[in-house]
Short mmCIF file of C-alpha atoms in Angstrom, two decimals:
data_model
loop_
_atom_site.label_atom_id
_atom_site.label_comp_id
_atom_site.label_asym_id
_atom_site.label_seq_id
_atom_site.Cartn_x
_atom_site.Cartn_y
_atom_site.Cartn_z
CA UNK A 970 -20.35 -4.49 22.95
CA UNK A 971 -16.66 -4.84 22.28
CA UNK A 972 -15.46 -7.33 19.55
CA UNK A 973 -12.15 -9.30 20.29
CA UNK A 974 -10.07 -10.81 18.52
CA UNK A 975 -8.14 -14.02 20.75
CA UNK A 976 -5.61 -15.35 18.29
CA UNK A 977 -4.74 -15.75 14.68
CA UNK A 978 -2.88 -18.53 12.58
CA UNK A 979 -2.04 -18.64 8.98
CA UNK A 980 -0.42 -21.01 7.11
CA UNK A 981 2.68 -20.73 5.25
CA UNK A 982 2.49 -19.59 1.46
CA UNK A 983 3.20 -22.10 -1.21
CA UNK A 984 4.14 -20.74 -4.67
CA UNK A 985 1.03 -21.13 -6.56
CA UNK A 986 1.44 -22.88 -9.66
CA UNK A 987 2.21 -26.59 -9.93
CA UNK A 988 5.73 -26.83 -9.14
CA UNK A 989 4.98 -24.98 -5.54
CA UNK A 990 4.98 -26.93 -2.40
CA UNK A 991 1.70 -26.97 -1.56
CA UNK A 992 -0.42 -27.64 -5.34
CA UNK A 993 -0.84 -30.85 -3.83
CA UNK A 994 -3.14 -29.68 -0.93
CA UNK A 995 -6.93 -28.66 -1.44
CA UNK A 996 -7.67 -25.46 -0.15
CA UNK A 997 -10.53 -27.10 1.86
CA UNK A 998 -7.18 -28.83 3.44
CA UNK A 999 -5.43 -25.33 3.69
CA UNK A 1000 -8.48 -23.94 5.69
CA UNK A 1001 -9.05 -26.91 7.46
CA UNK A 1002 -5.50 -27.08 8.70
CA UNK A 1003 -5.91 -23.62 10.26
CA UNK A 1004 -8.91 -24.35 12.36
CA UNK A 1005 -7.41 -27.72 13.47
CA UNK A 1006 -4.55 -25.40 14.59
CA UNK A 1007 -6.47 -23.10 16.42
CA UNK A 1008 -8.39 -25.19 18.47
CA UNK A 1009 -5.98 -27.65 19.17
CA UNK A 1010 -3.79 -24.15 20.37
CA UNK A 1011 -5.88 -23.62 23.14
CA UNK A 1012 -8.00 -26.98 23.96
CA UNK A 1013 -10.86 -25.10 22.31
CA UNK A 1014 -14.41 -26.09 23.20
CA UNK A 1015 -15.75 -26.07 19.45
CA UNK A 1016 -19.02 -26.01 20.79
CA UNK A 1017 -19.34 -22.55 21.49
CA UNK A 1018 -18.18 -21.74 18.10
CA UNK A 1019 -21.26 -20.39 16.46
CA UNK A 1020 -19.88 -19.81 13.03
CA UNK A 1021 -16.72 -19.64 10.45
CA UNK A 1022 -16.43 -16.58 7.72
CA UNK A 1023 -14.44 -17.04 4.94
CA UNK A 1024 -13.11 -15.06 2.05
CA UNK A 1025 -12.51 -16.94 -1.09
CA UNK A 1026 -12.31 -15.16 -4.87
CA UNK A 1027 -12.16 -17.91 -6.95
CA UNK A 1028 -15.14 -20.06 -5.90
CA UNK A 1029 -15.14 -22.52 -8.39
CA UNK A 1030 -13.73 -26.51 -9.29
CA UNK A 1031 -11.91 -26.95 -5.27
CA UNK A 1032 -13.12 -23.54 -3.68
CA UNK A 1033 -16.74 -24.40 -5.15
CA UNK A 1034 -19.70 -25.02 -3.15
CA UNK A 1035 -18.84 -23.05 0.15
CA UNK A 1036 -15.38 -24.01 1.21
CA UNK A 1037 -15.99 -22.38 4.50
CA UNK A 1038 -18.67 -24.73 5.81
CA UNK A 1039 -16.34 -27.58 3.74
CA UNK A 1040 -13.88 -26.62 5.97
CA UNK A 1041 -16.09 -26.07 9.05
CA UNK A 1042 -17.32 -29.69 8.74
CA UNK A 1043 -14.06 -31.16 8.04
CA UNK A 1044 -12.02 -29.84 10.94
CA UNK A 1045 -14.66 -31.77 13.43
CA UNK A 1046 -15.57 -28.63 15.48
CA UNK A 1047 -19.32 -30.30 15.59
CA UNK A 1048 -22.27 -30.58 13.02
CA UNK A 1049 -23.60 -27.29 14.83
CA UNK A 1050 -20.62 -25.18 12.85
CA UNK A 1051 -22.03 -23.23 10.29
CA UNK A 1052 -20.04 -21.76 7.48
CA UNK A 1053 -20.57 -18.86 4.60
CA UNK A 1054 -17.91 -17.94 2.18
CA UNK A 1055 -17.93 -14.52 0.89
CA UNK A 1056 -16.02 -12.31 -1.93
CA UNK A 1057 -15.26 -8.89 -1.49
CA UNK A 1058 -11.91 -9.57 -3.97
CA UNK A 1059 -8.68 -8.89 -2.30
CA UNK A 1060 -10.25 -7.25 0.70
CA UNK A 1061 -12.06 -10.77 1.42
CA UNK A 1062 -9.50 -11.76 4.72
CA UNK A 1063 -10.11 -8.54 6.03
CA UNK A 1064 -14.49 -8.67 5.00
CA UNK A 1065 -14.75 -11.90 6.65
CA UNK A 1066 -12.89 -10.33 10.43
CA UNK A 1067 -14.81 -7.28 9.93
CA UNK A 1068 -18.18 -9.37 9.64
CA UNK A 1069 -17.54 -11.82 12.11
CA UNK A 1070 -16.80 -8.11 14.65
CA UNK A 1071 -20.15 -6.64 13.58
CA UNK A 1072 -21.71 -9.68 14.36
CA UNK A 1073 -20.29 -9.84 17.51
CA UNK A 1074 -20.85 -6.19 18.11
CA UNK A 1075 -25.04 -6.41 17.32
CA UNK A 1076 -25.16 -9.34 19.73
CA UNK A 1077 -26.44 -11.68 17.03
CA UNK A 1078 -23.16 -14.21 17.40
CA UNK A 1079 -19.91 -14.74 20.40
CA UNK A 1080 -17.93 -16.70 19.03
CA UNK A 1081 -17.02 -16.84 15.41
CA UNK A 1082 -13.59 -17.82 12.92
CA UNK A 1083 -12.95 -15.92 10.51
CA UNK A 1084 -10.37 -15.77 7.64
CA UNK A 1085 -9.53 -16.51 4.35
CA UNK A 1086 -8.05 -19.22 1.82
CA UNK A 1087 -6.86 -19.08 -1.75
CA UNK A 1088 -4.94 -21.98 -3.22
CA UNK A 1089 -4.36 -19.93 -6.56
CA UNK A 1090 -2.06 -23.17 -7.85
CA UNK A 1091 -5.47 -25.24 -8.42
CA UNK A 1092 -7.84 -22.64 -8.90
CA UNK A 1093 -6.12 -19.99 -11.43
CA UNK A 1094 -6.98 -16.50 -11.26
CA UNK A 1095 -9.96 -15.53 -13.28
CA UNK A 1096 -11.16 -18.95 -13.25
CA UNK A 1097 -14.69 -18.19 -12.12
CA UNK A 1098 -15.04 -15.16 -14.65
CA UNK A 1099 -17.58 -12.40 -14.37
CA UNK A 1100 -18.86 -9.78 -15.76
CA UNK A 1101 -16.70 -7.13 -14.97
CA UNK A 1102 -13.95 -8.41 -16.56
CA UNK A 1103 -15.24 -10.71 -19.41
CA UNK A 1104 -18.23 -9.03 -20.34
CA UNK A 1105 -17.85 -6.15 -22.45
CA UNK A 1106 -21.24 -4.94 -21.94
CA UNK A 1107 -20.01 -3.83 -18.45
CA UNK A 1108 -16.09 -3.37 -19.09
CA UNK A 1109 -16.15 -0.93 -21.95
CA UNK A 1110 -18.64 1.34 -20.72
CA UNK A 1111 -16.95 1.15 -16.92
CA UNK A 1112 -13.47 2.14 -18.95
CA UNK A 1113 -12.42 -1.55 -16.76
CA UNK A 1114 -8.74 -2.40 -17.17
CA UNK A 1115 -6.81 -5.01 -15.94
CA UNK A 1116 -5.30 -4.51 -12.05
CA UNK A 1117 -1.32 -4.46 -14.05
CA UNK A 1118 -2.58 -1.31 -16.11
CA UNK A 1119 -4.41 0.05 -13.17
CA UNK A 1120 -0.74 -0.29 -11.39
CA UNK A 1121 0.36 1.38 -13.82
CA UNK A 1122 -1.44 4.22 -14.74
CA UNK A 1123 -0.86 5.03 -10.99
CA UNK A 1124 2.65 5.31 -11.67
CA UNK A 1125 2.69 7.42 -14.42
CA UNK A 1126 -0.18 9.78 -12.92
CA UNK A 1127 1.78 10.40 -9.66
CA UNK A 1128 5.14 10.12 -11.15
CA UNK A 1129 6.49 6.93 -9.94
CA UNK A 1130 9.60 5.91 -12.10
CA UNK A 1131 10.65 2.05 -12.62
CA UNK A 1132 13.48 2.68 -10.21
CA UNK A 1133 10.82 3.75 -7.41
CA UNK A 1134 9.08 0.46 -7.47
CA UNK A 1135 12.10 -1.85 -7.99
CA UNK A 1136 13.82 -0.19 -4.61
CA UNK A 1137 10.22 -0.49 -2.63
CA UNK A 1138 10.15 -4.39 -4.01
CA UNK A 1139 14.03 -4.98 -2.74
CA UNK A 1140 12.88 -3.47 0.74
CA UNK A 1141 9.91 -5.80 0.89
CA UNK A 1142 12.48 -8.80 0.27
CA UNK A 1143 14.77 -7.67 2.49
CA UNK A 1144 12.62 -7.37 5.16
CA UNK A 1145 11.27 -10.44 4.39
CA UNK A 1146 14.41 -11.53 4.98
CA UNK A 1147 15.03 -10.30 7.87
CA UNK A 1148 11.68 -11.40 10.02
CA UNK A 1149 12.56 -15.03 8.26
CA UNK A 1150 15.54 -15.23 10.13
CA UNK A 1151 14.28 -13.89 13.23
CA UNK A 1152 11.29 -15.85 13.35
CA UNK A 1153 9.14 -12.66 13.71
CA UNK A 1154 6.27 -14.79 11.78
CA UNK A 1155 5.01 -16.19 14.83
CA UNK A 1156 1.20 -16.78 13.65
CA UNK A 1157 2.75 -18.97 11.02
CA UNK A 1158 1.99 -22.28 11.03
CA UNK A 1159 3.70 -25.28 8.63
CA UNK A 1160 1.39 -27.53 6.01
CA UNK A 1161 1.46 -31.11 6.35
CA UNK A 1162 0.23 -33.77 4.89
CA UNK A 1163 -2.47 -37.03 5.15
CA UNK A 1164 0.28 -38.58 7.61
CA UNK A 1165 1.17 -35.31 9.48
CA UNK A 1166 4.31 -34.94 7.90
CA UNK A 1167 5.82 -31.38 6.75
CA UNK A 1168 5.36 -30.64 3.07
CA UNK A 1169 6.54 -27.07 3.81
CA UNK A 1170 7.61 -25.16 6.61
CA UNK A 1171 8.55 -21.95 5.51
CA UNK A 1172 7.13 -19.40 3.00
CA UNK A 1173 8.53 -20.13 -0.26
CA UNK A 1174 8.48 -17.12 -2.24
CA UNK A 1175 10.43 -15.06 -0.07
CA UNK A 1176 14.19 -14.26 -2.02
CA UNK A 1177 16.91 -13.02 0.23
CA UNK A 1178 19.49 -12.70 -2.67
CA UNK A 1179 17.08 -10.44 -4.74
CA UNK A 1180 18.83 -6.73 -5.75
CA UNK A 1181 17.81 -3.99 -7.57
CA UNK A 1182 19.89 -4.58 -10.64
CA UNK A 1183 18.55 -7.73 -10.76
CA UNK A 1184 14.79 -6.21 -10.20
CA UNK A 1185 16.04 -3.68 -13.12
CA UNK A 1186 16.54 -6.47 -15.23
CA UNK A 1187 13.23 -7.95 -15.74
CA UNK A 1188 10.67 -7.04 -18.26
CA UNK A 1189 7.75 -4.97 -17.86
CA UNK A 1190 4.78 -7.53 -17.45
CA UNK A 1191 1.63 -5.12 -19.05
CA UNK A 1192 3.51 -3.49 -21.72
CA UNK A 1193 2.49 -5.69 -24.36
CA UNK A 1194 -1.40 -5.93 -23.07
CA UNK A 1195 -1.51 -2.42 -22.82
CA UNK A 1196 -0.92 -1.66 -26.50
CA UNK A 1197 -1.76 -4.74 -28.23
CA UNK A 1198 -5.20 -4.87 -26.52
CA UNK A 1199 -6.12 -1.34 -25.97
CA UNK A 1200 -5.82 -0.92 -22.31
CA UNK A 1201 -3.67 2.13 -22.52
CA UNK A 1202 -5.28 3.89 -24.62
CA UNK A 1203 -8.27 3.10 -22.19
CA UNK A 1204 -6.62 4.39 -19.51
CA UNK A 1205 -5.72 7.84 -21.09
CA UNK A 1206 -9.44 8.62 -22.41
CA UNK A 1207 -9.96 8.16 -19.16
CA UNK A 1208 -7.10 10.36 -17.60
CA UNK A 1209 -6.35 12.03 -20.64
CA UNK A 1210 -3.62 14.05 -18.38
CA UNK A 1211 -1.83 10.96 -18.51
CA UNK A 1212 0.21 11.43 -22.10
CA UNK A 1213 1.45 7.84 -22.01
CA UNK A 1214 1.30 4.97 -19.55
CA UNK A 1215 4.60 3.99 -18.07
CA UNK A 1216 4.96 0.56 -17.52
CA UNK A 1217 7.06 0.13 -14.70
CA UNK A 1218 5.58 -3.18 -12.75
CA UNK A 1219 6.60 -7.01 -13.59
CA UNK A 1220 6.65 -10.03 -11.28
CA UNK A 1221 9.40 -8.72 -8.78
CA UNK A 1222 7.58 -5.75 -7.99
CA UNK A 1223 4.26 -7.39 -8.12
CA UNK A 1224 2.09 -9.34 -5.52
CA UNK A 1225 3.54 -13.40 -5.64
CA UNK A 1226 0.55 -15.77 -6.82
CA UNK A 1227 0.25 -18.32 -3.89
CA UNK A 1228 -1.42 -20.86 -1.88
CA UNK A 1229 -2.54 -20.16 1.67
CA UNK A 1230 -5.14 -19.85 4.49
CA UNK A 1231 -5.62 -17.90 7.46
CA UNK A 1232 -8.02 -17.48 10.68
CA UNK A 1233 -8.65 -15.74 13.50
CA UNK A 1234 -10.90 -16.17 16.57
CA UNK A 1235 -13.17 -13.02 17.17
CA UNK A 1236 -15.80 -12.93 20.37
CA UNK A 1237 -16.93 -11.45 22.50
CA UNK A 1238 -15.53 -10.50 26.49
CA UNK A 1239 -17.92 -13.01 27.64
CA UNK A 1240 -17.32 -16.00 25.53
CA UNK A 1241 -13.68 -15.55 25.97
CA UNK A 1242 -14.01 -15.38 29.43
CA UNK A 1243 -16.25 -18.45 29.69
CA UNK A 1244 -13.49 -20.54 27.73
CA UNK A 1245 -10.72 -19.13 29.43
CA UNK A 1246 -9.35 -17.14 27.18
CA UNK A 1247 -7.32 -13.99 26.94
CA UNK A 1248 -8.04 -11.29 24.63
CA UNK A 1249 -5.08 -10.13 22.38
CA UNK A 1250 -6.74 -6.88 20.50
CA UNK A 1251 -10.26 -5.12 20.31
CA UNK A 1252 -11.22 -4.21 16.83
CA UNK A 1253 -11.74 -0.68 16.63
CA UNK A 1254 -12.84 0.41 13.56
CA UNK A 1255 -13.57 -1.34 9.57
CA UNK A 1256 -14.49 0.87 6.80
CA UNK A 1257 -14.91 0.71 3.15
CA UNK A 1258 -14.22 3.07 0.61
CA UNK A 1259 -15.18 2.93 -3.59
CA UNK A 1260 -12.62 4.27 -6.23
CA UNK A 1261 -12.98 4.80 -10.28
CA UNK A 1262 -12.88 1.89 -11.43
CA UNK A 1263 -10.41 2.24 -13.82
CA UNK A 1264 -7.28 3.43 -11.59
CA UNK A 1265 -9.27 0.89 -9.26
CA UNK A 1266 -6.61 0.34 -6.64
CA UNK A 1267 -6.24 3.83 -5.21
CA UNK A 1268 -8.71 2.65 -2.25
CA UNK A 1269 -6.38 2.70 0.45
CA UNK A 1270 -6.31 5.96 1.28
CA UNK A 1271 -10.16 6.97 1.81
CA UNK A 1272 -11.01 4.05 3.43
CA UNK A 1273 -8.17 4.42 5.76
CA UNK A 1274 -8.84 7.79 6.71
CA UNK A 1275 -12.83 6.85 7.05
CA UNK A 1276 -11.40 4.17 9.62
CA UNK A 1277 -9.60 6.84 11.32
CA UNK A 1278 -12.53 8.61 11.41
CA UNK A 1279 -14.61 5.91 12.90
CA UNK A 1280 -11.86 5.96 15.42
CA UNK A 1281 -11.42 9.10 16.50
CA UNK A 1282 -7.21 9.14 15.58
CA UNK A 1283 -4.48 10.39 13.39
CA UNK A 1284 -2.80 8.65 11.43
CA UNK A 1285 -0.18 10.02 13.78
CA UNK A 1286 -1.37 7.12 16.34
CA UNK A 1287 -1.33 4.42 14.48
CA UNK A 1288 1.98 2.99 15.28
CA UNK A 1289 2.27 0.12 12.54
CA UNK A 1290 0.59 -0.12 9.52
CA UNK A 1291 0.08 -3.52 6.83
CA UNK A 1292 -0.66 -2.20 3.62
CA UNK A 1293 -1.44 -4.78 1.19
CA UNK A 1294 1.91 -5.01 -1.32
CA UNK A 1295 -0.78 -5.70 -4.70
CA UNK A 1296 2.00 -3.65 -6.60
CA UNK A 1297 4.86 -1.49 -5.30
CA UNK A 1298 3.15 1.81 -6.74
CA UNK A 1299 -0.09 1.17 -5.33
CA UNK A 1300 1.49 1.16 -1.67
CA UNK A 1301 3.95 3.79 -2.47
CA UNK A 1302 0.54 6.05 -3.58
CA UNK A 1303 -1.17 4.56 0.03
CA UNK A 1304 1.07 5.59 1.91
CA UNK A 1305 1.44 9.42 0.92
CA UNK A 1306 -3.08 9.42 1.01
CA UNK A 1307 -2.92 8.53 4.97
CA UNK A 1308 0.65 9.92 5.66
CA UNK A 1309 2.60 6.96 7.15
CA UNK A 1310 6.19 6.86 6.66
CA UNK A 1311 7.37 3.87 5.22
CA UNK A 1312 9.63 2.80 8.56
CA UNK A 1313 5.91 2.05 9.61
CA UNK A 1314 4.47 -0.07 6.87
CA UNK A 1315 4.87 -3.57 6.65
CA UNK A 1316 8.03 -3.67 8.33
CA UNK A 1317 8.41 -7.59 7.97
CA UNK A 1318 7.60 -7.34 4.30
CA UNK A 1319 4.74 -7.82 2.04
CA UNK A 1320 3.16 -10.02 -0.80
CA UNK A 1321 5.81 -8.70 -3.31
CA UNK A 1322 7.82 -10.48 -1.20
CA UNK A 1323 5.53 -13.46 0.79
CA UNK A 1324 2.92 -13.43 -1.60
CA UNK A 1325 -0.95 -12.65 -1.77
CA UNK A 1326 -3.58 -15.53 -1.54
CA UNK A 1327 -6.31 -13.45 -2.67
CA UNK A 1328 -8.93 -14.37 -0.35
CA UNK A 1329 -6.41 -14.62 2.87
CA UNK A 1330 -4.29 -12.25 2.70
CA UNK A 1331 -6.66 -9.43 4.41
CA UNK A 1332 -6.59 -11.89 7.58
CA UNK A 1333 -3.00 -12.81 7.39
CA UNK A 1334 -2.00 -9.37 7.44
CA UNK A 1335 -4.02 -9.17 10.45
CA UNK A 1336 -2.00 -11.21 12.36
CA UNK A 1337 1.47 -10.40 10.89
CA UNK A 1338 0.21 -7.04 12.64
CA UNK A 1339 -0.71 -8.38 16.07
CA UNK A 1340 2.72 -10.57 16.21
CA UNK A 1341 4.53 -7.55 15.34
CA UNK A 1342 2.61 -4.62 17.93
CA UNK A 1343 3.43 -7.20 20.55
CA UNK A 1344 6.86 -7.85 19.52
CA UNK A 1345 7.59 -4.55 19.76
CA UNK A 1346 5.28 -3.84 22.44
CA UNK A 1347 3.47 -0.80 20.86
CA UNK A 1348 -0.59 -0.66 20.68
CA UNK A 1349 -2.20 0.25 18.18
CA UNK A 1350 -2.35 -1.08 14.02
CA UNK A 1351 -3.89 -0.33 10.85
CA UNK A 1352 -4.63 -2.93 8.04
CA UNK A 1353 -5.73 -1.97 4.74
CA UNK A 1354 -6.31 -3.75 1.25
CA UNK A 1355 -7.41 -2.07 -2.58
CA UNK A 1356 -9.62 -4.12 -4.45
CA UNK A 1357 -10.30 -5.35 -7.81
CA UNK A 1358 -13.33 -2.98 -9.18
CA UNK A 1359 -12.60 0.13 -7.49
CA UNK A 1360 -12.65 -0.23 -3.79
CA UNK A 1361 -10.41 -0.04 -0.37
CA UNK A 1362 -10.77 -1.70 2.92
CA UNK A 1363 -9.08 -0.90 6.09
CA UNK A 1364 -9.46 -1.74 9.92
CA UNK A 1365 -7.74 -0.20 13.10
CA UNK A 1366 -6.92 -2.79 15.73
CA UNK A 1367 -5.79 -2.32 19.15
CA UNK A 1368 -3.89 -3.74 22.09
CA UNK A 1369 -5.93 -5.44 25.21
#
């Protein structure tokens, strides 16, 4: 059985700290707001919904206590909707689509949302803590840096200079750019608030007049965590050919913190047919892939080629690729492991530029992709996220 995916709708991204747009929306709203959306889209009979997915990282405080059946309940799709959040890190957007297609592939579900929200103005980064990280039990043995050193310890193993990054961040803006002003994000969808009003419209990290002297400018954002707290010299025990780490990422090459959600609506050919509905893509393949822990983000690549390999392509056939933008060097590294040319990957810009909801992103790259493949009316795409621990995630979708 074939796995479909109908339509996908994310909302904007708010810049997440408290002076962004959207700090004043839960993320139960955020998620909420996207189902609303979709089934309001196409006069949706909830009732055949079986299920939403979610990815969420930080599930604590707002995104506590399972924020996808919170949101399931709130958007009135009927007290039949059942919800389960899950955390696979950054990969979660993308998890929670390639869950909802295996369900739909076993037989064991039709119909089923699935997506992602992060509102990472409320709930900070690191807030629910964890072993990995804060435990040293687990981190010193596992050589565990933070993702910034990881970044960077990819740049100076591979030979990525400061330069390198800060051009690959201006491209991301300017593309950005660009697909702002041509209204290429057409899965986008504006947050409003209690009385349906606009509180923003438009994603708000995005910065046309950005340049690389400016980019050159800013100050290296790991440099003093890497020597003050030992990272570095983590990093080289661990790749001891690395003689010393260059730091070479800040916040302009960097993934944006922000607020959003995203969804899409994955069934099968028979529940879309008994609703009406037109299939946009077929998932093809979803594959995982686990890294050292301590370059961590270097994921991409394997699990990209295992997808491939599920497939039965190239990389030579994929003809767009989203590659999450977690930090310039760690797409730059992606994209020489599958071979895509850069005139390939995320052509409308990435989270350097839009920003990265943790737990959303995977499924709003998802439909940045679809918009895009039909825009241009090519067929087929490949989205891929690293992740936080060591790991990669990557699915191949294709035109119907």
């Amino acid at each position: 059985m074939e796995a479909y995916i109908y339509d996908a709708v994310r909302t904007v991204r708010g810049k997440g700290n408290k002076k962004g747009a959207l700090n004043g929306i839960t993320p139960t709203d955020l998620a909420t707001q996207t189902l609303v959306n979709l089934r309001d889209k196409h006069d949706l009979d909830t009732t055949q919904v079986e299920d939403v997915i979610l990815g969420c990282v930080g599930q604590v405080m707002d995104q506590a206590a399972n924020i996808a059946k919170t949101a399931a309940q709130q958007s009135q799709y009927g007290d039949h909707l059942c919800g389960v959040t899950l955390n696979r890190f950054c990969g979660s957007g993308l998890e929670s689509i390639n869950q909802a297609a295996a369900y739909i592939k076993a037989g064991f579900r039709h119909l089923i949302v699935a997506g992602g929200v992060e509102s990472m103005s409320r709930v900070k980064m690191g807030a629910d803590g964890g072993g990995m990280f804060m435990d040293p039990a687990v981190a010193i043995p596992g050589n565990i840096v933070p993702q910034g050193i990881s970044a960077d310890l990819i740049a100076s193993k591979y030979g990525y200079s400061r330069n390198d990054v800060d051009e690959f961040a201006y491209t991301s803006q300017m593309r950005a750019a660009q697909a702002e002003k041509e209204s290429r994000y057409v899965s986008r969808i504006s947050v409003k608030d209690i009385n349906g009003i606009d509180v923003l419209s438009t994603d708000e990290n995005i910065r046309p007049s950005t340049t690389v002297e400016a980019l050159a400018g800013l100050n290296p954002s790991f440099a003093m965590m890497g020597s003050m707290a030992g990272f570095d010299a983590v990093a080289i025990d661990r790749y001891p050919e690395v003689e010393e780490i260059e730091h070479v990422h800040h916040a302009g090459n960097s993934s944006a913190i922000v607020d959003g959600a995203a969804v899409a609506l994955i069934g099968s050919k028979e529940a879309g047919q008994a609703l009406g509905l037109k299939p946009r893509f077929r998932i093809r393949a979803a594959a995982i892939h686990g890294t050292d822990p301590t370059i961590m983000l270097t994921g991409i690549g394997p699990a990209s080629h295992k997808a491939l390999k599920q497939a039965g392509m190239k990389p030579s056939d994929i003809d767009l690729f989203e590659i999450n933008e977690a930090f310039a060097a760690v797409v730059i590294k992606a994209m020489e492991d599958i071979g895509a040319d850069h005139s390939k990957v995320n052509v409308n810009g990435g989270a350097i530029a839009l920003g990265h909801p943790l737990g959303a992103t995977g499924c709003m790259l998802t439909g940045t992709l679809m918009d895009e493949l039909e825009r241009r009316d090519l067929n087929t795409g490949l989205v891929t996220l690293c992740i936080g621990g060591g790991m990669g995630i990557a699915s191949i979708i294709e035109r119907v």
